[in-house]
CSV table of C-alpha atoms in Angstrom, one decimal:
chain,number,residue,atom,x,y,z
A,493,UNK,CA,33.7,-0.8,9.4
A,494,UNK,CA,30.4,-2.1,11.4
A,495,UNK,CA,28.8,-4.4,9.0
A,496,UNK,CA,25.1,-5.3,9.3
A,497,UNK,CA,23.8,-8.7,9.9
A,498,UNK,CA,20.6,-9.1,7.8
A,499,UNK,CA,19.8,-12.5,9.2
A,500,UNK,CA,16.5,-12.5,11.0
A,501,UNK,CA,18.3,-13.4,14.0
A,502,UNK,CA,21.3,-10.7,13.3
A,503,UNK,CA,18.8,-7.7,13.6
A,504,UNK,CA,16.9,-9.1,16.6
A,505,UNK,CA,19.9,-8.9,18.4
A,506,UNK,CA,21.7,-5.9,16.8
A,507,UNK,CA,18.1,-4.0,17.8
A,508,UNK,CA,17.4,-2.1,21.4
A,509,UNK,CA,14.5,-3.5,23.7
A,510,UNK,CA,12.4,-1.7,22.0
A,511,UNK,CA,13.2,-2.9,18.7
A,512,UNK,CA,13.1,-6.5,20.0
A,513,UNK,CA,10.0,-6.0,21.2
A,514,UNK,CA,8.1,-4.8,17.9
A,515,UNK,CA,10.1,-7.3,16.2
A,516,UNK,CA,8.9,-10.3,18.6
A,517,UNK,CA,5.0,-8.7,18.4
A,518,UNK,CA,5.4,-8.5,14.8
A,519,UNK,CA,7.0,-12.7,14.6
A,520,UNK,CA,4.3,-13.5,17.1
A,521,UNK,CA,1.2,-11.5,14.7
A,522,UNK,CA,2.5,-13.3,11.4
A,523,UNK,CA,2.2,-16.4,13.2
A,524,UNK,CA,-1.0,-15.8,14.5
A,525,UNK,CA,-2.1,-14.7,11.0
A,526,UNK,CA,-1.4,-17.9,9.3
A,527,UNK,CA,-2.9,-20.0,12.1
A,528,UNK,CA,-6.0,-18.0,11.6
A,529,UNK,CA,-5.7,-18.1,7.6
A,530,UNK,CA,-5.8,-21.6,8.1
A,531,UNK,CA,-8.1,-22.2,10.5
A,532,UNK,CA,-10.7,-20.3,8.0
A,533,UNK,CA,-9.8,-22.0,5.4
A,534,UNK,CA,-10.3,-25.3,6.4
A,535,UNK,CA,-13.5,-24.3,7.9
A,536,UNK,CA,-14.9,-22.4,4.7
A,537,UNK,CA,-13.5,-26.7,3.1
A,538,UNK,CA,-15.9,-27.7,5.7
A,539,UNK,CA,-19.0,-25.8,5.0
A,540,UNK,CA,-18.8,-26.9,1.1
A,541,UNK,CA,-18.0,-30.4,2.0
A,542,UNK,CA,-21.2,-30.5,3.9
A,543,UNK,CA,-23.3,-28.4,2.2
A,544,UNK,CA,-22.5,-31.3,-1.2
A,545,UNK,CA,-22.9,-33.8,1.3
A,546,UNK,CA,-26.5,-32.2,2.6
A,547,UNK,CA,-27.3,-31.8,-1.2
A,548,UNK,CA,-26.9,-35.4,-1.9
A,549,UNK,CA,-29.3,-36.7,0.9
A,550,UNK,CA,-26.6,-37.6,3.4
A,551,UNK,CA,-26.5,-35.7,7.0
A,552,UNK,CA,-23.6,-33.7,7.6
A,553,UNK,CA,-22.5,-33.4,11.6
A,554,UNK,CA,-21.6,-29.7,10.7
A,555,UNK,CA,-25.0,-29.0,9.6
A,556,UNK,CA,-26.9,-31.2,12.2
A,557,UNK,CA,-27.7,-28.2,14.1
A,558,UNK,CA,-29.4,-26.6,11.7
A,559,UNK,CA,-31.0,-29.7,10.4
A,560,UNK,CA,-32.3,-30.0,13.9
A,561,UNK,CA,-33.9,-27.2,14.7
A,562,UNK,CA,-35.9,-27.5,11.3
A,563,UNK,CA,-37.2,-30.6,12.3
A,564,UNK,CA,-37.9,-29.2,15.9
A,565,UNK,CA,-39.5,-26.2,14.5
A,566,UNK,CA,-41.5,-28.8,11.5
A,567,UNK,CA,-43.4,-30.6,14.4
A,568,UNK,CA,-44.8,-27.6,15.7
A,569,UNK,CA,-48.7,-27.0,14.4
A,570,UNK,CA,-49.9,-23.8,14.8
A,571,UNK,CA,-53.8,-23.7,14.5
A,572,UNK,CA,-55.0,-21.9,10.8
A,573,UNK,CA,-50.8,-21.1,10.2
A,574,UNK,CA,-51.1,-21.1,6.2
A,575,UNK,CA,-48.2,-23.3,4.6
A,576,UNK,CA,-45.9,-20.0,3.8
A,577,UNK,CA,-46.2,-19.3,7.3
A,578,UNK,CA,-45.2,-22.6,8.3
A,579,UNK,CA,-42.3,-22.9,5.9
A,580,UNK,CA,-41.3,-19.0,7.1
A,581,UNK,CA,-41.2,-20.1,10.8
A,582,UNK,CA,-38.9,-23.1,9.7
A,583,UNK,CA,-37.1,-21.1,7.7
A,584,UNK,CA,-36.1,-18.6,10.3
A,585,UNK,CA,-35.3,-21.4,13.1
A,586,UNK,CA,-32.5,-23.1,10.5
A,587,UNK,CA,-31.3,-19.2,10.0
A,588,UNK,CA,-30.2,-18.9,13.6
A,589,UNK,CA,-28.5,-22.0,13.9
A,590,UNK,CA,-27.0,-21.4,10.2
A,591,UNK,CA,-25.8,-18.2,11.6
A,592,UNK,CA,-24.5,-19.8,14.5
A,593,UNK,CA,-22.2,-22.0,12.3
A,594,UNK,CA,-21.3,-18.8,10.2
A,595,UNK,CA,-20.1,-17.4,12.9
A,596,UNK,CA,-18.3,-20.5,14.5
A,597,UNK,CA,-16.4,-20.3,10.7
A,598,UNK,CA,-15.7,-16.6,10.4
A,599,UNK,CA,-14.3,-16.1,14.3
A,600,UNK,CA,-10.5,-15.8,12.2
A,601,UNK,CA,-11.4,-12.7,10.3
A,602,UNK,CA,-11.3,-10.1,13.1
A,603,UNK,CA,-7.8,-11.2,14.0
A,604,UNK,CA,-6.4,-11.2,10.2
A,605,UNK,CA,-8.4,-7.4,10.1
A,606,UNK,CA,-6.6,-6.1,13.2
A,607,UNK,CA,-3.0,-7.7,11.4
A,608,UNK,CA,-3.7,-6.1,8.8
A,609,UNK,CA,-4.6,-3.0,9.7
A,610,UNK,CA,-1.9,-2.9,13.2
A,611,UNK,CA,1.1,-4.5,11.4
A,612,UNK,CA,2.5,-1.6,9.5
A,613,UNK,CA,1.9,0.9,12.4
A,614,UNK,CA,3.4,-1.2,15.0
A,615,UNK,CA,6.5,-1.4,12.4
A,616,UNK,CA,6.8,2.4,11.8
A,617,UNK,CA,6.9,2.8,15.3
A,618,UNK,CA,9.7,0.5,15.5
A,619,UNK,CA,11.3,2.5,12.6
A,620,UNK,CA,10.7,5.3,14.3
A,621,UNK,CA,12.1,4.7,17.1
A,622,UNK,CA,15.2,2.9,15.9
A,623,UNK,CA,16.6,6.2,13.6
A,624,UNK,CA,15.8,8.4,16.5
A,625,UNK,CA,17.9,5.6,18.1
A,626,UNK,CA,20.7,6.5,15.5
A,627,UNK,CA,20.6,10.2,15.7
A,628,UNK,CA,20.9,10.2,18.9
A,629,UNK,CA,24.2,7.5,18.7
A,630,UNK,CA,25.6,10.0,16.1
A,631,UNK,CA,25.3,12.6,18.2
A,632,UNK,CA,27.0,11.4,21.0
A,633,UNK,CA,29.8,10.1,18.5
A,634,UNK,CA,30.1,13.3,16.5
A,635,UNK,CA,30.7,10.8,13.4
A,636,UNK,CA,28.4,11.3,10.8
A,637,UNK,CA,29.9,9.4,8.3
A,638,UNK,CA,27.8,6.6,6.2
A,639,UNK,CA,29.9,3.8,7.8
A,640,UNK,CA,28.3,5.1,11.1
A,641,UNK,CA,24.8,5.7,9.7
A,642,UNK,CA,23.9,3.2,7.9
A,643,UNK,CA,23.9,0.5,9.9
A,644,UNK,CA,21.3,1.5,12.4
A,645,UNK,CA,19.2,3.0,9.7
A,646,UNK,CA,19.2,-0.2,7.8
A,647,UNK,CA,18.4,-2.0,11.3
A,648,UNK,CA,15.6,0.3,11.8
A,649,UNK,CA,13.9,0.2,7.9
A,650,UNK,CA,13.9,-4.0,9.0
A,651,UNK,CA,11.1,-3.2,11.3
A,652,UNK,CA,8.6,-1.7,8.8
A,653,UNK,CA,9.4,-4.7,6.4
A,654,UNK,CA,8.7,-7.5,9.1
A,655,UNK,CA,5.6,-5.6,9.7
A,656,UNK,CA,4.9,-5.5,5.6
A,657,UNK,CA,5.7,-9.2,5.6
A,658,UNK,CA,3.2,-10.0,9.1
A,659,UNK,CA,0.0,-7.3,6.9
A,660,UNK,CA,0.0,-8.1,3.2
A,661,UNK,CA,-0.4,-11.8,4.1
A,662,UNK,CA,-3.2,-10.9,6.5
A,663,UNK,CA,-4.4,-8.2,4.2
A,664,UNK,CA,-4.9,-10.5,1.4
A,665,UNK,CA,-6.0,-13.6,3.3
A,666,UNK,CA,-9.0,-11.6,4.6
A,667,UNK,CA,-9.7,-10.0,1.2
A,668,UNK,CA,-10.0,-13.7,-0.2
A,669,UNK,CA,-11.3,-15.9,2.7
A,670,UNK,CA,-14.1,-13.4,3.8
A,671,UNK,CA,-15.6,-13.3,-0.1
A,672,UNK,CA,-15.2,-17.0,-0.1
A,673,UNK,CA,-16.8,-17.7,3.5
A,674,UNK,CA,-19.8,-15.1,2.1
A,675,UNK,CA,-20.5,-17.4,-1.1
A,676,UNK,CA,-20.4,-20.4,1.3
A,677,UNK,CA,-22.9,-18.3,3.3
A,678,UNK,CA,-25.5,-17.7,0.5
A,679,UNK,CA,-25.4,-21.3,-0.5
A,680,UNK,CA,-26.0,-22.4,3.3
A,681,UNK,CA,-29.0,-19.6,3.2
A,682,UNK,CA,-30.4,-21.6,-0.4
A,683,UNK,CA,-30.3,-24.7,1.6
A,684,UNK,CA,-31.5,-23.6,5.1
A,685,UNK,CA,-34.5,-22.3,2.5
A,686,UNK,CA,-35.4,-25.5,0.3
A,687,UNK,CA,-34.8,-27.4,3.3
A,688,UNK,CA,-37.6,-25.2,5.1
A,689,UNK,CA,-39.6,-25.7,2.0
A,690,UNK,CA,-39.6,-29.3,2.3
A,691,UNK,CA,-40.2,-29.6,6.1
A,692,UNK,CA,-43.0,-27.4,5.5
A,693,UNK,CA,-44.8,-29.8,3.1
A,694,UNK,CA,-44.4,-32.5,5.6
A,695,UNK,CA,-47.1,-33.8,8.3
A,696,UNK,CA,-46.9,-31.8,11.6
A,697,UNK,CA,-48.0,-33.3,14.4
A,698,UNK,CA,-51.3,-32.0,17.0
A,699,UNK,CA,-48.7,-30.2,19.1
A,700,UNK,CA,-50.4,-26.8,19.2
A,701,UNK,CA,-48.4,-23.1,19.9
A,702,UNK,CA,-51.8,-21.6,20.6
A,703,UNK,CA,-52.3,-24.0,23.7
């Protein structure tokens, strides 16, 4: 009686090339997935490190660029710019650079999306492919008997969990660090916005943008 080897190593080599290979791309994606979980997660710990940091008068280097181009855009005078307009030009000059970082923090999203949404396919195919595998071993055996079938069936189903196992991580790490990385973004937007208020109180110097 063939007997199964459920090990993770057992069915990587019990499995055709084929079956190795969606096994390896699925290994390789769950990897890949927490390495990006984690990269997010420390950044989105960044961003509220800093943005308590900024809140307490101190000068965080993660927000320097956006601290930067509020004081490049505060020495600007524009001749008979009212004080809204000053503190909206400001205000829109931290924005890009805030974005910037936003998008510097989120770049691990896309990838745990695509896991997400790939893993289970790329495991049904490998499902797929492995019972059509079987069929076609019973065939050439004529032995249909369980002792003959379940083996490679069971060999097969092990491709759509490893892709379950690689998605619902991913799946649920995007679900949780996106929402968190979009309150950290409206917080950045309240400071890049009493920042621009402040700089736009201050003195600006006889630079003019009219010429």
């Amino acid at each position: 009686m063939h007997t199964v080897d459920m090990t993770p190593l057992g069915l990587f080599l019990s499995a055709g090339w084929v079956g190795r290979s969606v096994i390896l791309a699925l290994t390789l994606a769950s990897i890949w997935c927490w390495v990006a979980m984690i990269e997010v997660w420390l950044g989105h710990r960044g961003l509220n490190r800093a943005l308590k940091a900024a809140s307490n008068g101190e000068a965080p280097a993660l927000l320097a660029g956006v601290e930067r181009a509020g004081a490049e855009a505060a020495r600007l005078h524009i001749a008979a710019e009212s004080v809204a307009e000053r503190r909206a030009r400001i205000a829109e000059a931290m924005g890009r650079e805030a974005e910037v970082v936003m998008m510097r923090l989120e770049r691990g999203l896309p990838a745990l999306a695509m896991i997400a949404t790939a893993a289970p396919f790329i495991g049904l195919f490998g499902t797929v492919w492995g019972i059509m595998s079987s069929f076609m071993g019973i065939a050439a055996s004529q032995d249909t008997s369980l002792a003959v079938v379940a083996p490679g069936i069971a060999e097969a189903l092990a491709a759509t969990a490893i892709g379950l196992v690689a998605a619902i991580p991913a799946s649920l790490g995007y679900n949780r660090l996106a929402a968190a990385l979009g309150h950290a973004g409206q917080r950045l937007r309240h400071h890049v916005e009493s920042r621009a208020v402040a700089l736009g109180i201050g003195p600006a110097s006889p630079t003019h943008g009219d010429g």
